[in-house]
Amino acid sequence: MTAALGIVVIGTEILRGKRQDAHFARTRRQLATRGYEVAWCLVVPDTADILVGQLRWAMARPEPLFCFGGLGATPDDLTRACAATAAGLPLRRHPEAEQLIRTQFGAAAEPVRIRMADLPEGATLIPNPINKIPGFSLGKQHFFPGFPQMAEPMSEWVLAQYYPPRAGNVEQRILLPGAREGELVPLMESFCAAHPQIAFSSLPSFRENGAQIEFGVAGLPADVETAMADLQQRLRAEGLTIVPLGDAIPNEERSESD
């Protein structure tokens, strides 16, 4: 089972600064409670050629995809058609989605709202407890409306259906006062090659008393313990001072100022 998911947020208004994205931070927290992380995030305009290209790239990735926005029936709601094009599928009227929309809106479903039942062929529905207009899934790609109050329970439903809780990653960090990043690149390369399952980070900075580096090692708890012990042994062999920065912590608990 994958440990990370990708996110696509669709909305020209976000790129123009007219609206603030609420999906990334919320989804990151939602994933973290179940032991998953965000692999990458794209913010894409309501522009068909860009949207098709970015969805093709995202669908070709190994990670599952959560996509938010563009599922309405106005001219700038392009996600359903662009997802079909990106997947090489025709757009078809989904019978169950059609029935849900007609039941919810009656005669007012025509002529506009009913268009939201036109989905990529083979799509399965994601229930929407707010207004009953469903999202949809294409295998491991999941498409939600842009309204956060709708997207949250819908994405929670998808997680409960397809992504069981797993052991989350943790991170351990150490500080190397006086160390210079450029001098330790061979050591870093050797360490990363020996621990491919670990996510390694190097954050150099300068203080009044000189240069320093913060090293981070992230992954499953047992892997982190083994890798950090090896890293510290390598650093001590170079004669470097090591300052631990606390015990292993879940990745999602790191503050933005860390």
Coordinates of N, CA and C in Angstrom, one line a residue, residues 12-169:
T12 N -8.6 28.8 -11.2 CA -7.9 30.0 -11.6 C -7.9 31.1 -10.5
E13 N -9.0 31.2 -9.7 CA -9.2 32.2 -8.7 C -8.1 32.1 -7.6
I14 N -7.6 30.8 -7.4 CA -6.5 30.6 -6.4 C -5.2 31.2 -7.0
L15 N -4.9 30.9 -8.2 CA -3.7 31.4 -8.8 C -3.7 32.9 -8.9
R16 N -4.9 33.5 -9.1 CA -5.0 35.0 -9.2 C -5.1 35.7 -7.8
G17 N -5.1 34.9 -6.8 CA -5.2 35.4 -5.4 C -6.5 35.9 -5.0
K18 N -7.6 35.5 -5.7 CA -8.9 35.9 -5.4 C -9.5 35.0 -4.3
R19 N -9.0 33.8 -4.2 CA -9.4 32.9 -3.1 C -8.2 32.2 -2.6
Q20 N -8.3 31.8 -1.3 CA -7.2 31.0 -0.7 C -7.5 29.6 -0.7
D21 N -6.5 28.7 -1.1 CA -6.8 27.3 -1.1 C -6.9 26.8 0.3
A22 N -8.0 26.0 0.5 CA -8.2 25.3 1.8 C -7.9 23.8 1.8
H23 N -7.7 23.3 0.6 CA -7.7 21.8 0.4 C -6.4 21.2 0.9
F24 N -5.2 21.9 0.5 CA -4.0 21.2 0.8 C -3.8 21.0 2.3
A25 N -3.9 22.0 3.1 CA -3.7 21.9 4.6 C -4.6 20.9 5.2
R26 N -5.9 21.0 4.8 CA -6.9 20.1 5.3 C -6.6 18.6 5.0
T27 N -6.3 18.4 3.7 CA -6.1 17.0 3.2 C -4.8 16.5 3.9
R28 N -3.8 17.3 4.0 CA -2.6 16.8 4.6 C -2.8 16.3 6.1
R29 N -3.6 17.1 6.8 CA -4.0 16.7 8.2 C -4.8 15.4 8.1
Q30 N -5.8 15.4 7.2 CA -6.6 14.2 7.1 C -5.8 12.9 6.8
L31 N -4.9 13.0 5.9 CA -4.0 11.9 5.5 C -3.2 11.5 6.7
A32 N -2.6 12.5 7.4 CA -1.7 12.2 8.5 C -2.4 11.4 9.6
T33 N -3.7 11.6 9.9 CA -4.3 10.9 10.9 C -4.4 9.4 10.6
R34 N -4.3 9.0 9.3 CA -4.3 7.6 8.9 C -2.9 7.1 8.5
G35 N -1.9 7.9 8.8 CA -0.5 7.4 8.5 C 0.0 7.6 7.1
Y36 N -0.7 8.6 6.3 CA -0.2 8.8 5.0 C 0.3 10.2 4.9
E37 N 1.1 10.5 3.8 CA 1.7 11.8 3.6 C 1.2 12.3 2.2
V38 N 1.6 13.6 1.9 CA 1.4 14.2 0.6 C 2.6 14.0 -0.2
A39 N 2.6 13.4 -1.3 CA 3.7 13.2 -2.2 C 4.1 14.4 -3.0
W40 N 3.0 15.1 -3.4 CA 3.2 16.3 -4.2 C 1.8 17.0 -4.3
C41 N 1.9 18.3 -4.7 CA 0.6 19.1 -4.9 C 0.7 20.0 -6.0
L42 N -0.3 20.1 -6.9 CA -0.3 21.0 -8.0 C -1.5 21.9 -7.9
V43 N -1.4 23.2 -8.2 CA -2.5 24.1 -8.3 C -2.6 24.5 -9.8
V44 N -3.7 24.2 -10.4 CA -3.9 24.2 -11.8 C -5.1 25.2 -12.2
P45 N -5.0 26.0 -13.3 CA -6.1 26.8 -13.6 C -7.2 26.1 -14.3
D46 N -8.3 26.8 -14.5 CA -9.4 26.2 -15.2 C -9.2 26.4 -16.7
T47 N -8.2 25.8 -17.2 CA -7.8 26.0 -18.6 C -7.6 24.6 -19.2
A48 N -8.3 24.2 -20.2 CA -8.5 22.8 -20.6 C -7.1 22.2 -21.0
D49 N -6.3 22.9 -21.8 CA -5.1 22.2 -22.2 C -4.1 22.0 -21.1
I50 N -4.0 23.0 -20.2 CA -3.1 22.8 -19.0 C -3.7 21.7 -18.1
L51 N -5.0 21.7 -17.9 CA -5.6 20.7 -17.0 C -5.4 19.3 -17.5
V52 N -5.7 19.1 -18.8 CA -5.5 17.8 -19.4 C -4.0 17.3 -19.2
G53 N -3.1 18.2 -19.5 CA -1.7 17.9 -19.4 C -1.3 17.5 -18.0
Q54 N -1.7 18.3 -17.0 CA -1.3 18.0 -15.7 C -2.0 16.7 -15.1
L55 N -3.3 16.5 -15.5 CA -4.0 15.3 -15.1 C -3.3 14.1 -15.7
R56 N -2.9 14.2 -17.0 CA -2.2 13.0 -17.6 C -0.9 12.7 -16.8
W57 N -0.2 13.7 -16.4 CA 1.0 13.5 -15.6 C 0.7 12.9 -14.3
A58 N -0.3 13.4 -13.6 CA -0.7 12.9 -12.3 C -1.2 11.5 -12.4
M59 N -2.0 11.2 -13.4 CA -2.6 9.8 -13.5 C -1.5 8.8 -13.9
A60 N -0.4 9.2 -14.5 CA 0.7 8.3 -14.8 C 1.6 8.1 -13.6
R61 N 1.5 8.9 -12.5 CA 2.3 8.7 -11.4 C 1.8 7.4 -10.6
P62 N 2.6 6.8 -9.8 CA 2.2 5.6 -9.0 C 1.3 6.0 -7.8
E63 N 1.4 7.2 -7.3 CA 0.6 7.6 -6.2 C -0.9 7.7 -6.5
P64 N -1.8 7.4 -5.6 CA -3.2 7.8 -5.8 C -3.3 9.3 -5.8
L65 N -4.4 9.8 -6.4 CA -4.6 11.2 -6.6 C -5.9 11.7 -6.0
F66 N -5.9 12.8 -5.2 CA -7.1 13.5 -4.8 C -7.1 14.8 -5.6
C67 N -8.2 15.0 -6.3 CA -8.3 16.2 -7.1 C -9.6 17.0 -6.7
F68 N -9.4 18.3 -6.5 CA -10.5 19.1 -5.9 C -10.8 20.3 -6.9
G69 N -12.1 20.4 -7.2 CA -12.6 21.5 -8.0 C -13.0 21.2 -9.4
G70 N -13.8 22.1 -9.9 CA -14.2 22.0 -11.3 C -15.3 21.0 -11.7
L71 N -16.1 20.6 -10.7 CA -17.1 19.5 -11.0 C -18.5 20.1 -11.2
G72 N -18.6 21.4 -11.3 CA -20.0 22.0 -11.5 C -20.4 21.9 -12.9
A73 N -21.4 22.8 -13.2 CA -22.0 22.7 -14.6 C -21.8 24.0 -15.4
T74 N -21.0 25.0 -14.8 CA -20.7 26.2 -15.5 C -19.6 26.1 -16.5
P75 N -19.5 27.0 -17.5 CA -18.5 26.8 -18.5 C -17.0 26.7 -18.1
D76 N -16.7 27.2 -16.9 CA -15.4 27.0 -16.4 C -15.2 25.8 -15.5
D77 N -16.2 24.9 -15.4 CA -16.0 23.7 -14.7 C -15.7 22.6 -15.7
L78 N -14.4 22.3 -15.8 CA -13.8 21.5 -16.9 C -13.3 20.1 -16.5
T79 N -13.3 19.9 -15.2 CA -12.6 18.7 -14.6 C -13.2 17.4 -15.2
R80 N -14.5 17.2 -15.2 CA -15.0 15.9 -15.7 C -14.6 15.6 -17.1
A81 N -14.7 16.6 -18.0 CA -14.3 16.4 -19.4 C -12.8 16.2 -19.5
C82 N -12.0 17.0 -18.8 CA -10.6 16.9 -18.9 C -10.1 15.6 -18.3
A83 N -10.7 15.2 -17.2 CA -10.3 13.9 -16.7 C -10.5 12.7 -17.7
A84 N -11.7 12.8 -18.4 CA -12.0 11.8 -19.4 C -10.9 11.8 -20.5
T85 N -10.6 13.0 -20.9 CA -9.6 13.1 -22.0 C -8.2 12.6 -21.5
A86 N -7.8 13.0 -20.3 CA -6.5 12.6 -19.8 C -6.5 11.1 -19.7
A87 N -7.6 10.5 -19.3 CA -7.6 9.0 -19.1 C -7.9 8.3 -20.4
G88 N -8.1 9.0 -21.5 CA -8.4 8.3 -22.8 C -9.8 7.7 -22.8
L89 N -10.8 8.3 -22.1 CA -12.1 7.7 -22.0 C -13.1 8.7 -22.5
P90 N -14.3 8.1 -23.0 CA -15.4 9.0 -23.4 C -16.1 9.5 -22.2
L91 N -16.8 10.7 -22.4 CA -17.7 11.2 -21.3 C -19.1 10.6 -21.5
R92 N -19.6 10.0 -20.5 CA -20.9 9.3 -20.6 C -21.8 9.8 -19.5
R93 N -23.1 9.7 -19.7 CA -24.1 10.0 -18.7 C -24.1 8.8 -17.7
H94 N -23.8 9.0 -16.5 CA -23.8 8.0 -15.5 C -25.2 7.8 -14.9
P95 N -25.8 6.6 -15.1 CA -27.2 6.4 -14.7 C -27.5 6.7 -13.2
E96 N -26.6 6.2 -12.3 CA -26.8 6.4 -10.9 C -26.7 7.9 -10.5
A97 N -25.6 8.6 -11.1 CA -25.5 10.0 -10.8 C -26.7 10.8 -11.4
E98 N -27.2 10.4 -12.5 CA -28.3 11.1 -13.1 C -29.5 10.9 -12.1
Q99 N -29.7 9.8 -11.6 CA -30.9 9.5 -10.7 C -30.7 10.4 -9.4
L100 N -29.5 10.4 -8.9 CA -29.3 11.2 -7.7 C -29.6 12.7 -7.9
I101 N -29.2 13.2 -9.1 CA -29.4 14.6 -9.4 C -30.9 14.9 -9.6
R102 N -31.6 14.0 -10.3 CA -33.0 14.2 -10.6 C -33.8 14.1 -9.3
T103 N -33.4 13.2 -8.4 CA -34.1 13.1 -7.1 C -33.9 14.3 -6.3
Q104 N -32.7 14.8 -6.3 CA -32.4 16.0 -5.5 C -33.1 17.3 -6.0
F105 N -33.1 17.5 -7.3 CA -33.6 18.7 -7.9 C -34.9 18.7 -8.7
G106 N -35.4 17.5 -8.9 CA -36.6 17.4 -9.7 C -36.5 18.0 -11.0
A107 N -37.5 18.8 -11.4 CA -37.5 19.4 -12.7 C -36.4 20.4 -12.9
A108 N -35.9 21.0 -11.8 CA -34.8 21.9 -11.9 C -33.5 21.3 -12.3
A109 N -33.4 20.0 -12.3 CA -32.2 19.3 -12.8 C -31.9 19.6 -14.2
E110 N -32.9 19.9 -15.0 CA -32.8 20.3 -16.4 C -32.8 21.8 -16.6
P111 N -32.0 22.3 -17.5 CA -31.1 21.6 -18.4 C -29.7 21.6 -18.0
V112 N -29.4 22.3 -16.8 CA -28.0 22.5 -16.5 C -27.4 21.5 -15.5
R113 N -28.1 21.3 -14.4 CA -27.5 20.5 -13.3 C -27.3 19.0 -13.8
I114 N -28.1 18.6 -14.7 CA -28.0 17.2 -15.1 C -26.7 16.9 -15.8
R115 N -26.0 18.0 -16.3 CA -24.7 17.8 -16.9 C -23.7 17.2 -16.0
M116 N -23.9 17.4 -14.7 CA -22.9 16.9 -13.7 C -23.0 15.4 -13.5
A117 N -23.9 14.8 -14.2 CA -23.9 13.3 -14.3 C -23.1 12.8 -15.5
D118 N -22.5 13.7 -16.3 CA -21.7 13.2 -17.4 C -20.3 13.0 -16.9
L119 N -19.9 11.8 -16.8 CA -18.6 11.4 -16.1 C -17.8 10.5 -17.1
P120 N -16.5 10.4 -16.8 CA -15.7 9.5 -17.6 C -16.2 8.1 -17.6
E121 N -16.3 7.4 -18.7 CA -16.8 6.1 -18.7 C -16.1 5.1 -17.7
G122 N -16.9 4.4 -17.0 CA -16.4 3.5 -16.0 C -16.1 4.1 -14.6
A123 N -16.5 5.4 -14.5 CA -16.3 6.0 -13.2 C -17.2 5.4 -12.1
T124 N -16.7 5.3 -10.9 CA -17.5 5.0 -9.7 C -17.8 6.2 -8.9
L125 N -18.9 6.2 -8.2 CA -19.4 7.5 -7.5 C -18.8 7.6 -6.1
I126 N -18.6 8.8 -5.7 CA -18.2 9.2 -4.3 C -19.4 9.9 -3.8
P127 N -20.1 9.4 -2.7 CA -21.3 10.1 -2.2 C -21.0 11.4 -1.6
N128 N -21.9 12.3 -1.9 CA -21.9 13.7 -1.3 C -23.0 13.9 -0.4
P129 N -22.7 13.9 0.9 CA -23.8 14.1 1.9 C -24.4 15.4 2.0
I130 N -23.8 16.4 1.4 CA -24.3 17.8 1.5 C -25.4 18.1 0.5
N131 N -25.1 17.9 -0.8 CA -26.2 18.2 -1.8 C -26.5 17.1 -2.7
K132 N -25.9 15.9 -2.4 CA -26.2 14.6 -3.2 C -25.5 14.6 -4.6
I133 N -24.9 15.6 -5.0 CA -24.2 15.5 -6.4 C -22.9 14.9 -6.1
P134 N -22.7 13.7 -6.7 CA -21.5 12.9 -6.3 C -20.2 13.4 -7.0
G135 N -19.1 13.0 -6.3 CA -17.8 13.1 -7.0 C -17.6 11.7 -7.7
F136 N -16.4 11.5 -8.2 CA -16.2 10.2 -8.8 C -14.8 9.7 -8.7
S137 N -14.6 8.4 -8.9 CA -13.2 7.8 -8.9 C -13.0 7.1 -10.2
L138 N -11.8 7.2 -10.7 CA -11.3 6.4 -11.8 C -10.1 5.6 -11.3
G139 N -10.4 4.4 -10.8 CA -9.3 3.6 -10.1 C -8.8 4.4 -8.9
K140 N -7.5 4.7 -8.9 CA -6.9 5.3 -7.7 C -6.9 6.9 -7.8
Q141 N -7.6 7.4 -8.8 CA -7.8 8.8 -9.0 C -9.2 9.2 -8.5
H142 N -9.3 10.2 -7.5 CA -10.5 10.5 -6.9 C -10.8 12.0 -7.1
F143 N -12.0 12.4 -7.5 CA -12.3 13.7 -7.9 C -13.4 14.3 -7.0
F144 N -13.2 15.4 -6.4 CA -14.1 16.0 -5.4 C -14.5 17.4 -5.8
P145 N -15.6 17.9 -5.3 CA -15.9 19.3 -5.6 C -15.0 20.3 -4.9
G146 N -15.0 21.6 -5.4 CA -14.1 22.6 -4.8 C -14.6 23.1 -3.5
F147 N -15.8 22.9 -3.1 CA -16.3 23.4 -1.8 C -15.7 22.6 -0.7
P148 N -14.9 23.2 0.2 CA -14.3 22.4 1.3 C -15.3 21.7 2.2
Q149 N -16.4 22.3 2.4 CA -17.4 21.6 3.3 C -18.0 20.4 2.7
M150 N -18.0 20.3 1.4 CA -18.4 19.1 0.7 C -17.2 18.1 0.6
A151 N -16.1 18.6 0.2 CA -14.9 17.8 -0.1 C -14.5 17.0 1.1
E152 N -14.6 17.6 2.3 CA -14.0 17.0 3.5 C -14.7 15.6 3.8
P153 N -16.1 15.6 3.9 CA -16.7 14.3 4.2 C -16.5 13.3 3.1
M154 N -16.5 13.8 1.8 CA -16.3 12.9 0.7 C -14.9 12.3 0.7
S155 N -13.9 13.1 0.9 CA -12.5 12.5 0.9 C -12.4 11.6 2.1
E156 N -13.0 11.9 3.3 CA -13.0 11.0 4.4 C -13.6 9.7 4.1
W157 N -14.7 9.7 3.3 CA -15.3 8.4 2.9 C -14.4 7.6 2.0
V158 N -13.7 8.3 1.1 CA -12.8 7.6 0.2 C -11.6 6.9 1.0
L159 N -11.1 7.7 2.0 CA -10.0 7.1 2.8 C -10.5 5.9 3.6
A160 N -11.7 6.0 4.1 CA -12.3 4.9 4.9 C -12.5 3.6 4.0
Q161 N -12.9 3.9 2.7 CA -13.2 2.8 1.8 C -11.9 2.1 1.3
Y162 N -10.9 2.9 0.9 CA -9.8 2.4 0.1 C -8.4 2.5 0.8
Y163 N -8.3 3.3 1.9 CA -6.9 3.5 2.4 C -6.9 3.2 3.9
P164 N -6.7 2.0 4.3 CA -6.8 1.6 5.8 C -5.6 2.3 6.5
P165 N -5.8 2.6 7.8 CA -4.8 3.2 8.6 C -3.5 2.4 8.6
R166 N -2.4 3.1 8.6 CA -1.1 2.4 8.5 C -0.2 3.1 9.5
A167 N 0.9 2.5 9.8 CA 1.9 3.1 10.7 C 2.5 4.3 10.0
G168 N 2.4 5.5 10.7 CA 2.9 6.7 10.0 C 4.4 6.8 10.2
N169 N 4.9 7.7 9.3 CA 6.3 8.0 9.4 C 6.6 8.9 10.6

